[in-house]
């Protein structure tokens, strides 16, 4: 019988790339940097909005936002650039939008799980700026710079990683593995099954 707990999920993992402890230390560092960078937002009377991109960023966001020491509001958007599987489609679709009428008073920090081609955050940040946000910056847990297809550099980054398909700590393959408490490399045979003759 198939079970859905992490013990059965872990058998599909080739190696642990980033441990829970490393994620804790990384979010300590990022939260300190972010808290410092946005001091002027509060001093100048604007609001800091921490905009979590569903679903992949939820675990990273929960670990990060509680360590940020300046006042901030939480918002959520759901966007996608990927269909099923591991290939990018090159466009973003908005499934859940940010509905605010005070964008000129907002410094928005977009919280993302991973930057790959760069298309999602390139287009999303462009859109939020066009709508009139005072500022739009990005923090990502992981970055795969070697995969970039558009010019995009995150403002804050947890770890740069090699070109491997990773899951866990929010990241999925076809909606599975998000609940793993670490980031691991998925065994290639899971997403590229061997052809049977
Ligand atoms: P981009 O628009 O190509 O930068 O894609 C970013 C999105 O692709 C992320 O938010 C993830 O949903 C997905 N993605 C990219 N690489 C991976 C990976 O290694 N594992 C899981 N999802 C990934
Ligand atoms: Mg995502």
Coordinates of N, CA and C and ligand atoms in Angstrom, one line a residue:
X1 N 0.8 -1.2 0.0 CA 0.0 0.0 0.0 C 0.9 1.3 0.0
X2 N 0.5 2.3 -0.8 CA 1.2 3.5 -0.8 C 0.9 4.4 0.4
X3 N 1.9 5.0 1.0 CA 1.6 5.9 2.1 C 2.1 7.3 1.6
X4 N 1.7 8.4 2.3 CA 2.1 9.7 1.8 C 3.0 10.4 2.8
X5 N 3.6 9.7 3.8 CA 4.5 10.4 4.7 C 5.9 10.5 4.1
X6 N 6.8 11.3 4.8 CA 8.1 11.6 4.3 C 9.0 10.4 4.1
X7 N 8.7 9.4 4.9 CA 9.6 8.2 4.7 C 9.4 7.6 3.4
X8 N 8.2 7.5 2.8 CA 8.0 7.0 1.5 C 8.5 7.9 0.4
X9 N 8.4 9.2 0.7 CA 8.9 10.2 -0.3 C 10.4 10.2 -0.4
X10 N 11.1 10.0 0.7 CA 12.6 10.1 0.7 C 13.2 9.1 -0.2
X11 N 12.6 8.0 -0.5 CA 13.2 7.0 -1.4 C 13.4 7.5 -2.8
X12 N 12.7 8.6 -3.2 CA 12.9 9.2 -4.5 C 14.0 10.2 -4.6
X13 N 14.7 10.5 -3.5 CA 15.7 11.5 -3.4 C 17.1 10.9 -3.5
X14 N 17.8 11.5 -4.5 CA 19.2 11.1 -4.8 C 20.1 11.5 -3.7
X15 N 20.0 12.8 -3.3 CA 20.9 13.3 -2.2 C 20.2 14.6 -1.6
X16 N 20.6 14.8 -0.3 CA 20.1 16.0 0.3 C 21.0 17.2 -0.1
X17 N 20.5 18.2 -0.7 CA 21.3 19.3 -1.2 C 21.4 20.4 -0.1
X18 N 20.3 20.7 0.6 CA 20.3 21.7 1.6 C 19.5 21.2 2.8
X19 N 20.2 21.1 4.0 CA 19.5 20.5 5.2 C 18.6 21.6 5.9
X20 N 17.8 21.1 6.8 CA 16.9 22.0 7.5 C 17.8 23.0 8.3
X21 N 18.9 22.5 8.9 CA 19.8 23.4 9.7 C 20.3 24.5 8.8
X22 N 20.8 24.1 7.6 CA 21.3 25.1 6.6 C 20.2 26.2 6.2
X23 N 19.0 25.7 6.1 CA 17.9 26.6 5.8 C 17.6 27.6 7.0
X24 N 17.7 27.1 8.2 CA 17.6 28.0 9.4 C 18.6 29.0 9.4
X25 N 19.9 28.7 9.1 CA 21.0 29.6 9.2 C 20.9 30.6 8.0
X26 N 20.5 30.1 6.9 CA 20.3 31.0 5.7 C 19.2 32.0 5.9
X27 N 18.1 31.6 6.5 CA 17.0 32.6 6.8 C 17.3 33.6 7.9
X28 N 18.2 33.2 8.8 CA 18.7 34.1 9.8 C 19.4 35.3 9.1
X29 N 20.3 34.9 8.2 CA 21.1 35.8 7.5 C 20.2 36.7 6.6
X30 N 19.3 36.1 5.8 CA 18.5 36.9 4.9 C 17.6 37.9 5.7
X31 N 17.0 37.4 6.8 CA 16.1 38.3 7.6 C 16.9 39.5 8.1
X32 N 18.1 39.3 8.6 CA 18.9 40.4 9.1 C 19.2 41.4 7.9
X33 N 19.5 40.9 6.8 CA 19.8 41.8 5.6 C 18.5 42.5 5.2
X34 N 17.4 41.8 5.2 CA 16.1 42.4 4.8 C 15.7 43.5 5.8
X35 N 15.8 43.2 7.1 CA 15.4 44.1 8.1 C 16.2 45.4 8.0
X36 N 17.5 45.3 7.7 CA 18.3 46.4 7.6 C 18.0 47.2 6.3
X37 N 17.8 46.5 5.2 CA 17.5 47.2 3.9 C 16.2 48.0 3.9
X38 N 15.2 47.6 4.7 CA 13.9 48.2 4.7 C 13.7 49.2 5.9
X39 N 14.7 49.5 6.6 CA 14.5 50.5 7.7 C 13.9 51.8 7.2
X40 N 14.4 52.3 6.0 CA 13.9 53.6 5.5 C 12.4 53.5 5.1
X41 N 11.9 52.3 4.8 CA 10.5 52.2 4.4 C 9.7 52.7 5.6
X42 N 10.0 52.2 6.8 CA 9.2 52.5 8.0 C 9.4 54.0 8.3
X43 N 10.7 54.4 8.3 CA 11.1 55.8 8.7 C 10.4 56.8 7.8
X44 N 10.2 56.4 6.5 CA 9.6 57.4 5.5 C 8.1 57.2 5.4
X45 N 7.5 56.3 6.3 CA 6.0 56.2 6.4 C 5.4 55.3 5.4
X46 N 6.2 54.5 4.7 CA 5.6 53.5 3.8 C 5.4 52.2 4.5
X47 N 4.8 51.2 3.8 CA 4.6 49.9 4.3 C 5.4 48.9 3.6
X48 N 6.0 47.9 4.3 CA 6.7 46.8 3.7 C 5.7 45.6 3.6
X49 N 5.5 45.2 2.3 CA 4.7 44.0 2.1 C 5.5 42.8 1.6
X50 N 5.4 41.8 2.4 CA 6.1 40.5 2.1 C 5.1 39.7 1.3
X51 N 5.4 39.6 0.0 CA 4.5 38.9 -1.0 C 4.9 37.5 -1.3
X52 N 4.3 36.6 -0.7 CA 4.7 35.2 -0.9 C 4.0 34.6 -2.1
X53 N 4.8 33.9 -2.9 CA 4.3 33.3 -4.2 C 3.9 31.9 -3.9
X54 N 2.6 31.6 -4.0 CA 2.1 30.2 -3.7 C 2.4 29.3 -4.9
X55 N 2.6 28.0 -4.7 CA 2.6 27.4 -3.4 C 4.0 27.2 -2.9
X56 N 5.0 27.2 -3.8 CA 6.3 26.7 -3.5 C 7.1 27.5 -2.4
X57 N 6.7 28.7 -2.2 CA 7.5 29.6 -1.3 C 7.0 29.5 0.2
X58 N 5.9 28.8 0.4 CA 5.3 28.8 1.7 C 6.2 28.4 2.9
X59 N 6.9 27.3 2.7 CA 7.7 26.9 3.8 C 8.9 27.9 4.1
X60 N 9.5 28.3 3.0 CA 10.6 29.3 3.1 C 10.1 30.6 3.7
X61 N 9.0 31.0 3.2 CA 8.4 32.3 3.7 C 8.1 32.2 5.2
X62 N 7.5 31.1 5.6 CA 7.2 31.0 7.1 C 8.4 31.0 7.9
X63 N 9.5 30.4 7.5 CA 10.7 30.4 8.2 C 11.4 31.8 8.2
X64 N 11.2 32.5 7.1 CA 11.9 33.8 6.9 C 11.1 35.0 7.6
X65 N 9.8 35.1 7.4 CA 9.1 36.3 7.8 C 9.1 36.5 9.4
X66 N 9.1 35.4 10.1 CA 9.1 35.5 11.6 C 10.4 36.0 12.1
X67 N 11.5 36.0 11.3 CA 12.8 36.5 11.7 C 13.0 38.0 11.3
X68 N 12.1 38.5 10.5 CA 12.3 39.9 10.1 C 11.8 40.8 11.2
X69 N 12.6 41.8 11.6 CA 12.4 42.5 12.9 C 11.7 43.9 12.7
X70 N 11.3 44.2 11.5 CA 10.6 45.5 11.3 C 9.2 45.2 10.9
X71 N 8.2 46.1 11.1 CA 6.8 45.8 10.8 C 6.6 45.5 9.3
X72 N 5.8 44.5 9.0 CA 5.5 44.2 7.6 C 4.1 43.5 7.5
X73 N 3.5 43.6 6.4 CA 2.3 43.0 6.1 C 2.5 41.8 5.2
X74 N 1.7 40.8 5.3 CA 1.8 39.6 4.5 C 0.7 39.6 3.4
X75 N 1.2 39.3 2.2 CA 0.2 39.1 1.0 C 0.6 37.9 0.3
X76 N -0.3 37.4 -0.6 CA 0.0 36.2 -1.3 C -0.5 36.4 -2.8
X77 N 0.3 35.8 -3.7 CA -0.1 35.7 -5.1 C 0.1 34.2 -5.5
X78 N -0.7 33.8 -6.5 CA -0.4 32.5 -7.1 C -0.2 32.7 -8.6
X79 N 1.1 32.4 -9.0 CA 1.4 32.6 -10.4 C 2.1 31.3 -10.9
X80 N 2.0 31.0 -12.2 CA 2.8 29.9 -12.6 C 3.4 30.2 -14.0
X81 N 4.5 29.6 -14.2 CA 5.2 29.6 -15.5 C 5.4 28.2 -16.0
X82 N 5.1 27.3 -15.2 CA 5.3 25.9 -15.5 C 4.1 25.1 -15.7
X83 N 4.0 24.3 -16.8 CA 2.9 23.3 -16.8 C 3.3 22.1 -16.0
X84 N 2.8 20.9 -16.4 CA 3.2 19.7 -15.6 C 4.7 19.4 -16.0
X85 N 5.4 18.8 -15.1 CA 6.7 18.4 -15.4 C 7.8 19.5 -15.1
X86 N 8.9 19.4 -15.9 CA 10.1 20.2 -15.5 C 10.4 21.2 -16.6
X87 N 9.5 21.4 -17.6 CA 9.8 22.4 -18.7 C 9.1 23.7 -18.5
X88 N 9.8 24.8 -18.8 CA 9.1 26.1 -18.7 C 8.3 26.3 -20.0
X89 N 7.1 27.1 -19.8 CA 6.3 27.4 -20.9 C 6.6 28.8 -21.4
X90 N 7.3 29.6 -20.6 CA 7.7 30.9 -21.0 C 6.7 32.0 -20.8
X91 N 5.5 31.7 -20.2 CA 4.6 32.8 -19.8 C 4.2 32.6 -18.4
X92 N 3.7 33.7 -17.8 CA 3.1 33.5 -16.5 C 1.6 33.7 -16.5
X93 N 1.0 32.9 -15.7 CA -0.5 33.1 -15.5 C -0.7 33.4 -14.1
X94 N -1.7 34.3 -13.9 CA -2.1 34.7 -12.5 C -3.3 34.0 -12.0
X95 N -3.1 33.2 -11.0 CA -4.3 32.4 -10.5 C -4.9 33.1 -9.3
X96 N -4.1 33.8 -8.5 CA -4.6 34.6 -7.4 C -3.8 35.9 -7.4
X97 N -4.5 37.0 -7.5 CA -3.9 38.3 -7.7 C -3.7 39.1 -6.4
X98 N -2.9 40.1 -6.4 CA -2.7 41.1 -5.3 C -3.7 42.2 -5.5
X99 N -4.7 42.3 -4.6 CA -5.7 43.4 -4.8 C -5.5 44.5 -3.7
X100 N -4.7 45.5 -4.1 CA -4.5 46.6 -3.1 C -4.7 47.9 -3.9
X101 N -5.2 48.9 -3.2 CA -5.4 50.2 -3.9 C -4.4 51.2 -3.4
X102 N -3.3 50.7 -2.6 CA -2.4 51.7 -2.0 C -0.9 51.4 -2.5
X103 N -0.8 50.9 -3.7 CA 0.5 50.5 -4.2 C 1.6 51.5 -4.2
X104 N 1.3 52.8 -4.4 CA 2.3 53.8 -4.4 C 3.0 54.0 -3.0
X105 N 2.3 53.5 -1.9 CA 2.8 53.5 -0.6 C 3.5 52.2 -0.1
X106 N 3.6 51.3 -1.1 CA 4.1 50.0 -0.7 C 5.5 49.7 -1.2
X107 N 6.4 49.2 -0.4 CA 7.6 48.6 -0.8 C 7.4 47.1 -0.8
X108 N 7.4 46.4 -1.9 CA 7.0 45.0 -2.0 C 8.3 44.2 -2.1
X109 N 8.3 43.2 -1.3 CA 9.4 42.2 -1.4 C 8.7 40.8 -1.8
X110 N 9.0 40.4 -3.0 CA 8.4 39.2 -3.5 C 9.3 38.0 -2.9
X111 N 8.6 37.0 -2.3 CA 9.3 35.9 -1.8 C 9.1 34.7 -2.7
X112 N 10.2 34.2 -3.3 CA 10.1 33.1 -4.3 C 10.9 31.9 -3.8
X113 N 10.5 30.7 -4.2 CA 11.2 29.5 -3.9 C 12.5 29.3 -4.7
X114 N 12.4 29.5 -6.0 CA 13.6 29.2 -6.8 C 13.5 30.0 -8.1
X115 N 14.6 30.6 -8.5 CA 14.7 31.3 -9.8 C 15.4 30.3 -10.8
X116 N 14.8 30.1 -11.9 CA 15.3 29.2 -12.9 C 15.6 29.9 -14.2
X117 N 14.7 29.9 -15.1 CA 14.8 30.8 -16.4 C 14.8 32.2 -16.0
X118 N 14.2 32.6 -14.9 CA 14.0 34.0 -14.5 C 12.8 34.6 -15.0
X119 N 12.0 33.9 -15.8 CA 10.8 34.5 -16.5 C 9.7 34.9 -15.5
X120 N 9.5 34.1 -14.5 CA 8.4 34.4 -13.6 C 8.6 35.7 -12.8
X121 N 9.8 35.8 -12.2 CA 10.1 37.0 -11.4 C 10.3 38.2 -12.3
X122 N 10.9 38.0 -13.5 CA 11.1 39.1 -14.4 C 9.8 39.8 -14.8
X123 N 8.8 38.9 -15.1 CA 7.5 39.4 -15.5 C 6.7 39.9 -14.4
X124 N 6.7 39.2 -13.3 CA 5.9 39.6 -12.1 C 6.4 41.0 -11.5
X125 N 7.7 41.2 -11.4 CA 8.2 42.4 -10.9 C 7.9 43.6 -11.8
X126 N 8.0 43.3 -13.1 CA 7.7 44.3 -14.1 C 6.2 44.7 -14.0
X127 N 5.4 43.7 -13.8 CA 3.9 44.0 -13.7 C 3.6 44.8 -12.4
X128 N 4.2 44.5 -11.3 CA 3.9 45.2 -10.1 C 4.5 46.6 -10.1
X129 N 5.6 46.8 -10.8 CA 6.1 48.2 -11.0 C 5.2 49.0 -11.9
X130 N 4.7 48.4 -13.0 CA 3.8 49.1 -13.9 C 2.5 49.5 -13.2
X131 N 2.1 48.7 -12.2 CA 0.9 49.0 -11.5 C 1.1 50.1 -10.5
X132 N 2.4 50.5 -10.3 CA 2.6 51.7 -9.4 C 3.2 51.5 -8.1
X133 N 3.7 50.3 -7.8 CA 4.3 50.0 -6.4 C 5.5 51.0 -6.3
X134 N 5.7 51.4 -5.0 CA 6.8 52.3 -4.8 C 8.2 51.7 -5.1
X135 N 8.3 50.4 -4.6 CA 9.5 49.6 -5.0 C 9.1 48.1 -5.0
X136 N 9.8 47.4 -5.8 CA 9.6 45.9 -5.9 C 11.0 45.3 -5.9
X137 N 11.2 44.4 -4.9 CA 12.5 43.7 -4.8 C 12.1 42.2 -4.6
X138 N 13.1 41.3 -4.7 CA 12.9 39.9 -4.7 C 13.8 39.2 -3.7
X139 N 13.3 38.2 -3.0 CA 14.2 37.3 -2.3 C 13.8 35.9 -2.7
X140 N 14.9 35.1 -3.0 CA 14.6 33.7 -3.4 C 15.4 32.8 -2.5
X141 N 14.8 31.6 -2.2 CA 15.5 30.6 -1.4 C 16.7 30.1 -2.2
X142 N 16.4 29.7 -3.5 CA 17.4 29.1 -4.4 C 17.5 29.8 -5.7
X143 N 18.7 29.8 -6.3 CA 18.9 30.4 -7.6 C 19.7 29.4 -8.4
X144 N 19.2 29.2 -9.7 CA 20.0 28.4 -10.6 C 20.5 29.3 -11.7
X145 N 21.6 30.1 -11.5 CA 22.0 31.2 -12.5 C 22.3 30.6 -13.9
X146 N 22.8 29.3 -13.9 CA 23.2 28.8 -15.2 C 22.0 28.5 -16.1
X147 N 20.8 28.6 -15.6 CA 19.6 28.3 -16.4 C 18.9 29.6 -16.9
X148 N 19.5 30.7 -16.7 CA 18.8 32.0 -17.0 C 18.5 32.2 -18.5
X149 N 17.3 32.6 -18.8 CA 16.9 32.9 -20.2 C 16.6 34.3 -20.4
X150 N 16.4 35.1 -19.3 CA 16.2 36.5 -19.4 C 17.1 37.1 -18.3
X151 N 17.4 38.4 -18.5 CA 18.3 39.2 -17.6 C 17.5 39.4 -16.3
X152 N 17.8 38.6 -15.2 CA 17.2 38.8 -13.9 C 18.1 38.4 -12.8
X153 N 18.3 39.3 -11.8 CA 19.1 39.0 -10.7 C 18.3 39.3 -9.4
X154 N 18.1 38.2 -8.5 CA 17.3 38.5 -7.3 C 18.1 39.4 -6.4
X155 N 17.4 40.2 -5.6 CA 18.0 41.2 -4.7 C 18.6 40.5 -3.5
X156 N 17.9 39.4 -3.0 CA 18.4 38.6 -1.9 C 18.3 37.1 -2.3
X157 N 19.3 36.4 -2.0 CA 19.3 35.0 -2.4 C 19.9 34.1 -1.3
X158 N 19.2 33.0 -1.0 CA 19.6 32.0 0.0 C 20.8 31.2 -0.5
X159 N 20.7 30.4 -1.5 CA 21.8 29.6 -2.1 C 21.7 29.6 -3.6
X160 N 22.9 29.7 -4.2 CA 23.0 29.4 -5.6 C 23.2 27.9 -5.8
X161 N 22.5 27.2 -6.7 CA 22.6 25.8 -6.8 C 22.9 25.4 -8.3
X162 N 23.5 24.2 -8.5 CA 23.7 23.8 -9.9 C 22.4 23.4 -10.6
X163 N 22.6 23.1 -11.9 CA 21.4 22.8 -12.7 C 20.9 21.4 -12.4
X164 N 20.2 21.2 -11.3 CA 19.6 19.9 -10.9 C 18.2 20.2 -10.6
X165 N 17.3 19.2 -10.8 CA 15.9 19.4 -10.5 C 15.8 19.0 -9.0
X166 N 15.4 20.0 -8.2 CA 15.3 19.8 -6.7 C 13.8 19.8 -6.2
X167 N 13.6 19.1 -5.2 CA 12.3 19.1 -4.5 C 12.4 19.3 -3.0
X168 N 11.3 19.5 -2.4 CA 11.3 19.6 -0.9 C 11.3 21.0 -0.4
X169 N 11.0 21.2 0.8 CA 10.9 22.5 1.5 C 10.0 23.5 0.6
X170 N 8.9 22.9 0.1 CA 8.0 23.7 -0.7 C 8.0 23.4 -2.2
X171 N 9.2 23.0 -2.6 CA 9.3 22.7 -4.1 C 8.7 21.3 -4.4
X172 N 8.1 21.3 -5.6 CA 7.4 20.1 -6.0 C 7.8 19.5 -7.3
X173 N 7.5 18.3 -7.5 CA 7.4 17.7 -8.9 C 6.0 17.2 -9.0
X174 N 5.2 17.8 -10.0 CA 3.8 17.4 -10.1 C 3.1 17.4 -8.8
X175 N 3.3 18.4 -8.0 CA 2.6 18.6 -6.7 C 3.1 17.7 -5.6
X176 N 4.1 16.8 -5.8 CA 4.6 15.9 -4.8 C 5.8 16.5 -4.1
X177 N 6.2 16.0 -3.0 CA 7.5 16.3 -2.3 C 7.6 17.6 -1.6
X178 N 6.5 18.5 -1.7 CA 6.6 19.8 -1.1 C 6.8 19.7 0.4
X179 N 6.4 18.7 1.1 CA 6.4 18.6 2.5 C 7.7 18.1 3.1
X180 N 8.6 17.7 2.3 CA 9.9 17.3 2.8 C 10.6 18.4 3.5
X181 N 11.2 18.2 4.7 CA 11.8 19.3 5.5 C 13.2 19.7 5.0
X182 N 13.6 19.3 3.9 CA 15.0 19.7 3.3 C 14.8 19.8 1.8
X183 N 15.8 20.4 1.2 CA 15.9 20.4 -0.3 C 16.7 19.3 -0.8
X184 N 16.2 18.4 -1.7 CA 16.9 17.3 -2.2 C 16.9 17.2 -3.7
X185 N 17.8 16.5 -4.2 CA 17.9 16.3 -5.7 C 17.0 15.1 -6.0
X186 N 16.0 15.3 -6.9 CA 15.1 14.2 -7.3 C 15.8 13.2 -8.2
X187 N 15.6 11.9 -7.9 CA 16.3 10.9 -8.8 C 15.7 11.1 -10.2
X188 N 16.6 11.2 -11.2 CA 16.2 11.5 -12.6 C 15.2 10.5 -13.1
X189 N 15.2 9.2 -12.6 CA 14.3 8.2 -13.2 C 12.8 8.6 -12.8
X190 N 12.7 9.5 -11.8 CA 11.3 9.8 -11.4 C 10.6 10.7 -12.5
X191 N 11.4 11.7 -13.0 CA 10.8 12.6 -14.1 C 11.2 12.2 -15.5
X192 N 12.2 11.3 -15.6 CA 12.5 10.7 -17.0 C 12.5 9.2 -16.9
X193 N 11.3 8.6 -16.8 CA 11.3 7.1 -16.6 C 12.0 6.4 -17.8
X194 N 12.6 5.3 -17.4 CA 13.3 4.5 -18.5 C 12.3 4.0 -19.4
X195 N 12.6 4.1 -20.7 CA 11.7 3.5 -21.8 C 11.8 2.0 -21.7
X196 N 10.6 1.4 -21.8 CA 10.6 -0.1 -21.9 C 10.5 -0.4 -23.4
X197 N 11.3 -1.4 -23.8 CA 11.4 -1.7 -25.2 C 10.1 -2.3 -25.8
Ligands
LIG1 P1 11.4 30.4 -13.8 O1 10.2 31.3 -14.3 O2 11.9 29.6 -15.0 O3 12.4 31.2 -13.1 O4 10.7 29.4 -12.9 C1 10.5 29.5 -11.6 C2 9.6 28.4 -11.1 O5 9.9 27.2 -11.8 C3 9.7 28.1 -9.7 O6 8.9 28.9 -8.9 C4 9.3 26.7 -9.6 O7 7.9 26.5 -9.4 C5 9.8 26.1 -10.9 N1 11.1 25.4 -10.8 C6 12.2 25.7 -11.4 N2 13.2 24.9 -11.1 C7 12.7 24.0 -10.2 C8 13.2 22.8 -9.5 O8 14.4 22.4 -9.6 N3 12.3 22.1 -8.7 C9 11.0 22.5 -8.6 N4 10.5 23.5 -9.2 C10 11.3 24.3 -10.0
LIG2 MG1 7.1 28.3 -7.8

